[in-house]
Coordinates of N, CA and C in Angstrom, one line a residue:
X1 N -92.4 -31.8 50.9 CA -93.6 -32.0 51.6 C -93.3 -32.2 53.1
X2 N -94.4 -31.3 53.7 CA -93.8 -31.8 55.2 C -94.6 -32.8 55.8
X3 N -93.8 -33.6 57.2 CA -94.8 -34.5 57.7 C -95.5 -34.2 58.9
X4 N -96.5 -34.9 58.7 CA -97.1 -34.7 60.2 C -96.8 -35.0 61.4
X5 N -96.9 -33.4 62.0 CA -96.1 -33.7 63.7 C -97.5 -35.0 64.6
X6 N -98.2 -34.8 64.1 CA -98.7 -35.6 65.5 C -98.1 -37.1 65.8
X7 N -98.2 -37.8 64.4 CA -97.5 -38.9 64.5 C -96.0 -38.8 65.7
X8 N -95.7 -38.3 65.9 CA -94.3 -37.8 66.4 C -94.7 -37.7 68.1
X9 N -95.5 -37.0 68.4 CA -96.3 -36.7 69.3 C -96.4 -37.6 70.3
X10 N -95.6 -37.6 71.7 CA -96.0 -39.1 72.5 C -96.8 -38.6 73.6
X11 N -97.5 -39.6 74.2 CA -98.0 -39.1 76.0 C -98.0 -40.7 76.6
X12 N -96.9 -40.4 77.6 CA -96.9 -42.4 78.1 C -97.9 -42.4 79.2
X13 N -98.7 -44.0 79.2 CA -99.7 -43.9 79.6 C -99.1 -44.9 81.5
X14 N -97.6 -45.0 81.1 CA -96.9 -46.1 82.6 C -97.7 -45.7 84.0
X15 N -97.5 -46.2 84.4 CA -97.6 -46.4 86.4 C -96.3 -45.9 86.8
X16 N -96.6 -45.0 87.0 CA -94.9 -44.3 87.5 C -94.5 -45.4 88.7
X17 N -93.4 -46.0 88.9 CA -92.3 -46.9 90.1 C -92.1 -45.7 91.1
X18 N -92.9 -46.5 92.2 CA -92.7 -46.0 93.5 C -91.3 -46.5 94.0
X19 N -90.2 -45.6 94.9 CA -89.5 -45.8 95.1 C -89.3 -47.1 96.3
X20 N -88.3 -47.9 96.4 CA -88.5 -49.2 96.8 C -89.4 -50.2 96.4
X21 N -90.3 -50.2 95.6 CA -91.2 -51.0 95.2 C -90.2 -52.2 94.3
X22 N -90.1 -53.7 95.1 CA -89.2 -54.5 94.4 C -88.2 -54.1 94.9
X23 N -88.0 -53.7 95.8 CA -86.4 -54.2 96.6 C -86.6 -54.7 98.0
X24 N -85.8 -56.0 98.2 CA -86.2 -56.6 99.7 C -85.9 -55.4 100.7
X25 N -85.2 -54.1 101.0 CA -85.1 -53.7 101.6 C -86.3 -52.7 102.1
X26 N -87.3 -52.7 101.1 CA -88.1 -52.3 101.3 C -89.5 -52.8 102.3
X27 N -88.8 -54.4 102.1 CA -89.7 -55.2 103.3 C -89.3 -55.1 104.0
X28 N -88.2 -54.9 104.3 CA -87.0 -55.3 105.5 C -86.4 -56.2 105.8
X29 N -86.0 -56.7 104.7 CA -85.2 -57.7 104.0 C -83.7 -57.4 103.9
X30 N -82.8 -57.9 103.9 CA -81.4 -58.3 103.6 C -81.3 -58.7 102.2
X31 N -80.6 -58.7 101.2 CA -80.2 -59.9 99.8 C -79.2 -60.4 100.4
X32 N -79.1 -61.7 100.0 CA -77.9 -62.3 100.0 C -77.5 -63.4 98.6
X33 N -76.5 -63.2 97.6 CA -76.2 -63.5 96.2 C -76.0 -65.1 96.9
X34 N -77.2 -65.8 96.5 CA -76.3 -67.3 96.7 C -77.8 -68.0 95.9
X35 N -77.9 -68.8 94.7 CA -78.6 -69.8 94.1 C -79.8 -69.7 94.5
X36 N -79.9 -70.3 96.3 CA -80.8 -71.0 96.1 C -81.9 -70.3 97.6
X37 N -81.1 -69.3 98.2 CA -81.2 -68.3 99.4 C -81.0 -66.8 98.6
X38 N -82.1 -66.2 98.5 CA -82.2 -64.5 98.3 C -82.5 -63.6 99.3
X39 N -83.0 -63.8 100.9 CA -83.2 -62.9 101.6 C -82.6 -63.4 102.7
X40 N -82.3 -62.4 103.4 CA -81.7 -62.6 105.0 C -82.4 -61.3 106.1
X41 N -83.1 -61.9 107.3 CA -83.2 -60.9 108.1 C -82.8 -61.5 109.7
X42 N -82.6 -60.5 110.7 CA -82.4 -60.7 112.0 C -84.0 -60.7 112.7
X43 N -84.2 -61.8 114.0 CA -85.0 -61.8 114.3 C -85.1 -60.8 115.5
X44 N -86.1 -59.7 115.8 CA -85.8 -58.6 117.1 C -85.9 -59.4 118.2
X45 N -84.1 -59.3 118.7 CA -84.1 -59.8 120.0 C -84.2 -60.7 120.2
X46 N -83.5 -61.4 119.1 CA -83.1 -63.0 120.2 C -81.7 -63.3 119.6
X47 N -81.4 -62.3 118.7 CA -79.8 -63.3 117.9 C -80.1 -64.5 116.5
X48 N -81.4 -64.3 116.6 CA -81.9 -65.6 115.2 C -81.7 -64.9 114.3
X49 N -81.5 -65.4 112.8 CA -80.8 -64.9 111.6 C -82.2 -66.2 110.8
X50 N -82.6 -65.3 110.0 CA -83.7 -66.3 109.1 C -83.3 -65.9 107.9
X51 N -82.6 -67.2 106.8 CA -82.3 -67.0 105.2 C -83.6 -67.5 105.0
X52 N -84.1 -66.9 103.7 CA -84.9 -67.4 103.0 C -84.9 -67.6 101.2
X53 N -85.7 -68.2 100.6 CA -85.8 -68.7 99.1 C -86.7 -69.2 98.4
X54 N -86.3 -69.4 97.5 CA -87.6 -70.4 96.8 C -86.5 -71.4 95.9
X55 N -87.4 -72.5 96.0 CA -86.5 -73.4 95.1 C -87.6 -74.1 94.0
X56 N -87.3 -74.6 93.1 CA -88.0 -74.8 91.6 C -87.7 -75.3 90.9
X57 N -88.1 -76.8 90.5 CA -87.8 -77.2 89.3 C -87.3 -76.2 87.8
X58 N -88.1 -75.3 87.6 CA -88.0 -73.9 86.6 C -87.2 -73.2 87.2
X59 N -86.9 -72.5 87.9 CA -86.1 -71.8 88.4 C -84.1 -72.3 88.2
X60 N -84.3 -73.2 88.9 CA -83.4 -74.5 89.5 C -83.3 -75.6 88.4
X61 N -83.0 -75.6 87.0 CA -83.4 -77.0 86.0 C -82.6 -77.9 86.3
X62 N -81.4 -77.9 87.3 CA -80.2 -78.7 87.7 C -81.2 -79.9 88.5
X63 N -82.2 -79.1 89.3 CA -82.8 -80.3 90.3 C -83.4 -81.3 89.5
X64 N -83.9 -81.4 88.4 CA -85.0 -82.4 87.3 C -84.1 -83.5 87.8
X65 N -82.7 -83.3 87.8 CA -81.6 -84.3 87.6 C -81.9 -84.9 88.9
X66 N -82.1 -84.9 90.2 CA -82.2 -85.1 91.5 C -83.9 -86.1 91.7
X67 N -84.5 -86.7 90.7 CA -85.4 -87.7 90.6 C -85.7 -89.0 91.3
X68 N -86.1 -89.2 92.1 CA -86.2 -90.2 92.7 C -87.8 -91.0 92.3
X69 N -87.7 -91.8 91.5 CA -88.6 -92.4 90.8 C -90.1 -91.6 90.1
X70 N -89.5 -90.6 90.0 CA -90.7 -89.6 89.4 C -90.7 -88.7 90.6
X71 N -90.3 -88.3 91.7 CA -90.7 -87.5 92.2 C -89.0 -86.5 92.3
X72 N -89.3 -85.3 92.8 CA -87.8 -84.1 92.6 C -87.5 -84.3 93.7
X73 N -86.3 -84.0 94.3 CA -85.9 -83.9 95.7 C -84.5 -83.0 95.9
X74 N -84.5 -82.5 96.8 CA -83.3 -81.6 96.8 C -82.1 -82.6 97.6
X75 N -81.2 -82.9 96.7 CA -80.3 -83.8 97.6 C -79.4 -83.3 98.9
X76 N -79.3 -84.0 99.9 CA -78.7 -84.0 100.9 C -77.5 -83.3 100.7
X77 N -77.1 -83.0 100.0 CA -75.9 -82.1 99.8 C -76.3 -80.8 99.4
X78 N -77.6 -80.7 98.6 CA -78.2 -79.1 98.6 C -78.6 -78.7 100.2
X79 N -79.3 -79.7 101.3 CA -79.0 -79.2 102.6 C -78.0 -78.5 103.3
X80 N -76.7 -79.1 103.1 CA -75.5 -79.1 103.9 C -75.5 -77.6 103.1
X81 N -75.4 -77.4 102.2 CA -74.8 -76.2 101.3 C -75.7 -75.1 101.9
X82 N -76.8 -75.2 102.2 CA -77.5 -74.5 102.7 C -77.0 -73.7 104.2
X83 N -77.1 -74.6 105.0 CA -76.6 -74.9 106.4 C -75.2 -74.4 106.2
X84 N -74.2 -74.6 105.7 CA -72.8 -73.6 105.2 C -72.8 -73.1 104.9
X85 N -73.7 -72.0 103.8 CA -74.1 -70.7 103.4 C -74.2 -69.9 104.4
X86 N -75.6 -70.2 105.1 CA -76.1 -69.2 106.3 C -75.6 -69.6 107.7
X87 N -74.6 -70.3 108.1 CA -73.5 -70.3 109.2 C -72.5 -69.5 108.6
X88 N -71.9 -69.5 107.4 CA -70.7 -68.5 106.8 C -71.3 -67.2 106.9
X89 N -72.6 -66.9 106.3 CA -73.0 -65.9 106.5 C -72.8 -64.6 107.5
X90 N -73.4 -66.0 108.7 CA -73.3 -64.8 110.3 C -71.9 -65.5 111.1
X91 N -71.0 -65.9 110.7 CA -69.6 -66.1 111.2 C -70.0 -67.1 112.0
X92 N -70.5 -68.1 111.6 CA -70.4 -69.6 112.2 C -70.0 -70.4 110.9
X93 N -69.2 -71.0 110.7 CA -69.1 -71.5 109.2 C -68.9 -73.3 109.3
X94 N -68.5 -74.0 110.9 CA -68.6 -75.4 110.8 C -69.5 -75.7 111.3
X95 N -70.0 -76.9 110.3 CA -71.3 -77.7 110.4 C -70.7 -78.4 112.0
X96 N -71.2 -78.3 113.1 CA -70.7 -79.6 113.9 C -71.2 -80.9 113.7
X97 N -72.9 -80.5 113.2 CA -73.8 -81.9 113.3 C -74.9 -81.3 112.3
X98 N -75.7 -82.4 111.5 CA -76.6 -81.8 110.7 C -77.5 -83.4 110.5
X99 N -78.5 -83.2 110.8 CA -79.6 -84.4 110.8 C -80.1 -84.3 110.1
X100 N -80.5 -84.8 108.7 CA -81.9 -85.1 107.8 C -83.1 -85.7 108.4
X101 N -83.5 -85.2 108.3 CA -85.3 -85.6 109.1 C -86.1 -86.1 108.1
X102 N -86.1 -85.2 107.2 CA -87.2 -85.5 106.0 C -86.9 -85.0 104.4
X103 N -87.5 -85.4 103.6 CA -87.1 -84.8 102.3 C -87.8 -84.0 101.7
X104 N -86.7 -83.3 101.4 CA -87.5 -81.9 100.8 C -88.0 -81.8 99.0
X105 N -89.1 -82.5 98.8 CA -89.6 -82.5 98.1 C -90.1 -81.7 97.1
X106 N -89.9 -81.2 95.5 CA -90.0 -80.0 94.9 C -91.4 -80.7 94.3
X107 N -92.2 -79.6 93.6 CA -93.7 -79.7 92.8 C -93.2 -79.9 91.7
X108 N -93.7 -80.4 90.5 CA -93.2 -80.9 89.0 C -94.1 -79.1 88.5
X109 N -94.8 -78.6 89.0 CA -95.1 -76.7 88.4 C -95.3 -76.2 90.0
X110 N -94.9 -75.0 89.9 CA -94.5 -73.9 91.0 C -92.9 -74.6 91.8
X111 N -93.0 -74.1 93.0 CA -92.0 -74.3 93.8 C -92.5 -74.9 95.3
X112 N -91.4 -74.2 96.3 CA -91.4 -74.0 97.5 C -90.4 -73.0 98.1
X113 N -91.3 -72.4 99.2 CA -90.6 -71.5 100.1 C -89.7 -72.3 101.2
X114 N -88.2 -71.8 101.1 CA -87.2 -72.7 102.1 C -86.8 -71.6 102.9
X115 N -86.9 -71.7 104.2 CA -86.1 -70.8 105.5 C -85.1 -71.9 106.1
X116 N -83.9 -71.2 106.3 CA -82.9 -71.9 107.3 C -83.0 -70.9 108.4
X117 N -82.7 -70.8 109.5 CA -82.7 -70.7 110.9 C -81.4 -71.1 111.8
X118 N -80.8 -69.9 112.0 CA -80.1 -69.7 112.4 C -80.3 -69.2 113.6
X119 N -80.1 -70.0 115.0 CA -80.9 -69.7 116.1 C -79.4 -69.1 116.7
X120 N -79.4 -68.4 118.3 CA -78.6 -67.6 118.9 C -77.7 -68.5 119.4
X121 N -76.3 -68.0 120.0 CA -75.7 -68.4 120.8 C -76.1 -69.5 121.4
X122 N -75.7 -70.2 122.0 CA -76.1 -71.1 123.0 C -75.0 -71.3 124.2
X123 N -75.1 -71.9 125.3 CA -74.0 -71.4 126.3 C -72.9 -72.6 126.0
X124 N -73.2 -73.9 125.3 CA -72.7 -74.9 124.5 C -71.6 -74.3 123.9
X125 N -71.6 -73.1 123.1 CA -70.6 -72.9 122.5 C -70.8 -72.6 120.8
X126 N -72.4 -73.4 120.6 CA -72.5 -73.6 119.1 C -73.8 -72.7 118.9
X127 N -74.3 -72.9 117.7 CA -75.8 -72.3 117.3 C -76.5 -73.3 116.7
X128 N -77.9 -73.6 116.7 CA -78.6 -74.3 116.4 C -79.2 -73.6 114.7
X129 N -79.1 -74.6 114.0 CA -79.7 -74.5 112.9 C -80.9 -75.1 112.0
X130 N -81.3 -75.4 111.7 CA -83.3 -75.6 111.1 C -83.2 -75.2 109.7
X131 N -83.5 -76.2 109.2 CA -84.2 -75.8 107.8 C -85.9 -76.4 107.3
X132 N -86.7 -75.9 106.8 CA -88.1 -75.9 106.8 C -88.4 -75.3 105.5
X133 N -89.7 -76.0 104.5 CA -90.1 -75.9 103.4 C -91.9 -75.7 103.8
X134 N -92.4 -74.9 102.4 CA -93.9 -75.1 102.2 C -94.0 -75.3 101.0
X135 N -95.3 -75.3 100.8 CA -95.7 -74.8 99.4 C -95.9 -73.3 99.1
X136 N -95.5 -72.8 97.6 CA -95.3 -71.5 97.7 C -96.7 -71.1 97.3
X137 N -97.8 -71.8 97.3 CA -98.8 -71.0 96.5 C -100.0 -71.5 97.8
X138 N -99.7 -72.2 98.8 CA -100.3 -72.4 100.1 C -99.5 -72.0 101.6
X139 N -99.7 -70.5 101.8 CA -99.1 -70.0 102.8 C -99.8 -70.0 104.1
X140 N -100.8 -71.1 104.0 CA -101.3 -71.2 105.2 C -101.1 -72.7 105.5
X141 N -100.5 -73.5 104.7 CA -99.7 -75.1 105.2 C -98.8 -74.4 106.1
X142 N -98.9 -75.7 106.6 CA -97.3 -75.5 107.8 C -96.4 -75.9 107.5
X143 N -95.3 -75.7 108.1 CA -93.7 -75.9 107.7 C -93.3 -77.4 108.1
X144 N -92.3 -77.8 107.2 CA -92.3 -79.1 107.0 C -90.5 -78.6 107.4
X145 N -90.3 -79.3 108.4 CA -89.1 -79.7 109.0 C -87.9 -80.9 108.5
X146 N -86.9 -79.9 107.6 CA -85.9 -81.2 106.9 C -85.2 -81.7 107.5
X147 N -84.2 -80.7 108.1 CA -82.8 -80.8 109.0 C -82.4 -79.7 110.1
X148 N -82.2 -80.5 111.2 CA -81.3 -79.5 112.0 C -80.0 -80.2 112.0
X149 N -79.3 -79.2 113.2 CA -77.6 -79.2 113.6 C -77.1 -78.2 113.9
X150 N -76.0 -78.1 114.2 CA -74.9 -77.4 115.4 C -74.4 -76.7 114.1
X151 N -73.8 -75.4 114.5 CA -73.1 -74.7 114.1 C -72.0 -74.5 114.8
X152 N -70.8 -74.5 114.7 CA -69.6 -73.8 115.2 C -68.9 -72.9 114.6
X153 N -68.1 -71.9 115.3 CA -67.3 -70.9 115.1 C -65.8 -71.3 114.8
X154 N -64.8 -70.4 114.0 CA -63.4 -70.8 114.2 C -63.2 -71.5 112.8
X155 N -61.8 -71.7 112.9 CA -61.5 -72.5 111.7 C -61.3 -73.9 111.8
X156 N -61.1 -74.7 110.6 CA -61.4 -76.1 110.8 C -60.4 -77.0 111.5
X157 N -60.3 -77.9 112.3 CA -59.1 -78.7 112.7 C -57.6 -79.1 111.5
X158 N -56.8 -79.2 112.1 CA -56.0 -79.6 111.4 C -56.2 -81.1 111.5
X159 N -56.3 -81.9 110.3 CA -56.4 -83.3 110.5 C -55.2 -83.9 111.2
X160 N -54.9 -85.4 112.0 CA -53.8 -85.4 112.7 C -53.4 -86.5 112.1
X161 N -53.6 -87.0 110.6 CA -52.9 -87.4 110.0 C -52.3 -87.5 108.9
X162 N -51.5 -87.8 107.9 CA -50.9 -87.1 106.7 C -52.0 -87.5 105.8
X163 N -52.5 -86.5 105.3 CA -54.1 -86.2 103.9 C -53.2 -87.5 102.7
X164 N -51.8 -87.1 102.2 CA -51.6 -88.1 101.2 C -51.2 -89.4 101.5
X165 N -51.1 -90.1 102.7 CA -51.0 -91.2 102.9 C -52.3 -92.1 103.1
X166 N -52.4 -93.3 102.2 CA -53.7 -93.9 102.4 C -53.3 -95.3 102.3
X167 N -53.3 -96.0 103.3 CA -54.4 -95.9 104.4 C -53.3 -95.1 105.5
X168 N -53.8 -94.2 106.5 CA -53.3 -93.8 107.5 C -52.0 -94.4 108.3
X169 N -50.8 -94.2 108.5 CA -50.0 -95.2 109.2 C -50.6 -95.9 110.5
X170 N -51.0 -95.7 111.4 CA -51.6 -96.0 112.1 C -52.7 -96.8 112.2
X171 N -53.1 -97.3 110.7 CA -54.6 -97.8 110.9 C -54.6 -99.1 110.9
X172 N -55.7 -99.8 110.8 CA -55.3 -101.1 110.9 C -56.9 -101.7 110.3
X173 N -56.8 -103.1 109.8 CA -58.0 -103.3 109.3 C -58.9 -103.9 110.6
X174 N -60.6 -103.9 110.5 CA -61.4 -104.1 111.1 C -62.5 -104.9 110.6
X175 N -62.8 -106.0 110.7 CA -63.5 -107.4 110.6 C -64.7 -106.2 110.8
X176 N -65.6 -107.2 109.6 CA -67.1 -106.4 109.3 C -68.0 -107.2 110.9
X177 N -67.5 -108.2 111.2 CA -68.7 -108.9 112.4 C -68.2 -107.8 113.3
X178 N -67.0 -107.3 114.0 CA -66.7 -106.8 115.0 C -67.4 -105.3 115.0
X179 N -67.9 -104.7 113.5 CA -68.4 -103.1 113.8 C -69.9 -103.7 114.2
X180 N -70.1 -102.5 115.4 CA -71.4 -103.0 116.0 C -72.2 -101.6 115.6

């Protein structure tokens, strides 16, 4: 017995994929492989480098752990990591200084959009850095300002005392009234 061909018979009904459709390069975007930062672009003409991301409880299930009495928060060490990501990035890789300003606070559903800022040269010697959050599903809120600080170039100091000796030869104790 023979079977029937139509059964057999396909015609796909797809959206044919336009080329670059879903690749940042097609915004004009950079990737850059790091957690919590996916895009990198240069700003025209000034030397600024802007990482960007989204961060998410869902995305991110590590942050649930980062709770501060019911609310999420990206701890101060997810800052710094940030700020050493996109200074290693564009060959500034020491933090010189980094201020917390405010906390970057995650939604318990959706996310937030995070930009770091990596501003140009300066005649200082260093680069100014900025990191800033929104809401991802209100792109007309303004940016909420976490942390800035200095970037420096070069490699790290050599410390100028022995790392395995503790306490320092040199050191000496200091009475808690006398720190001012």
């Amino acid at each position: 017995m023979d079977l029937p061909t139509y059964a057999f018979q396909r015609e796909r009904f797809w959206i044919p994929v336009r080329a670059g459709v879903g690749e940042m390069s097609a915004a004009g975007l950079g990737a850059i492989d790091h957690p919590l930062l996916s895009a990198v672009t240069e700003v025209a003409g000034g030397g600024s480098v802007v990482f960007s991301g989204r961060l998410s409880p869902v995305v991110q299930p590590w942050l649930v752990d980062h709770a501060v009495n019911g609310t999420v928060l990206l701890p101060g060490t997810g800052l710094l990591e940030l700020v050493v990501r996109a200074g290693g990035e564009v060959g500034w890789p020491l933090v010189r200084e980094l201020t917390l300003q405010a906390p970057l606070v995650l939604p318990v559903e959706g996310g937030v959009q995070v930009q770091v800022v990596v501003g140009a040269e300066e005649e200082s010697g260093g680069r100014a850095v900025s990191i800033h959050s929104r809401p991802e599903d209100d792109v007309t809120a303004p940016w909420t300002g976490h942390a800035e600080g200095l970037l420096s170039a070069g490699a790290l100091p050599e410390p100028t005392f022995e790392l395995a000796q503790w306490p320092p030869v040199d050191a000496r104790p200091v009475e808690v009234g006398e720190v001012v």
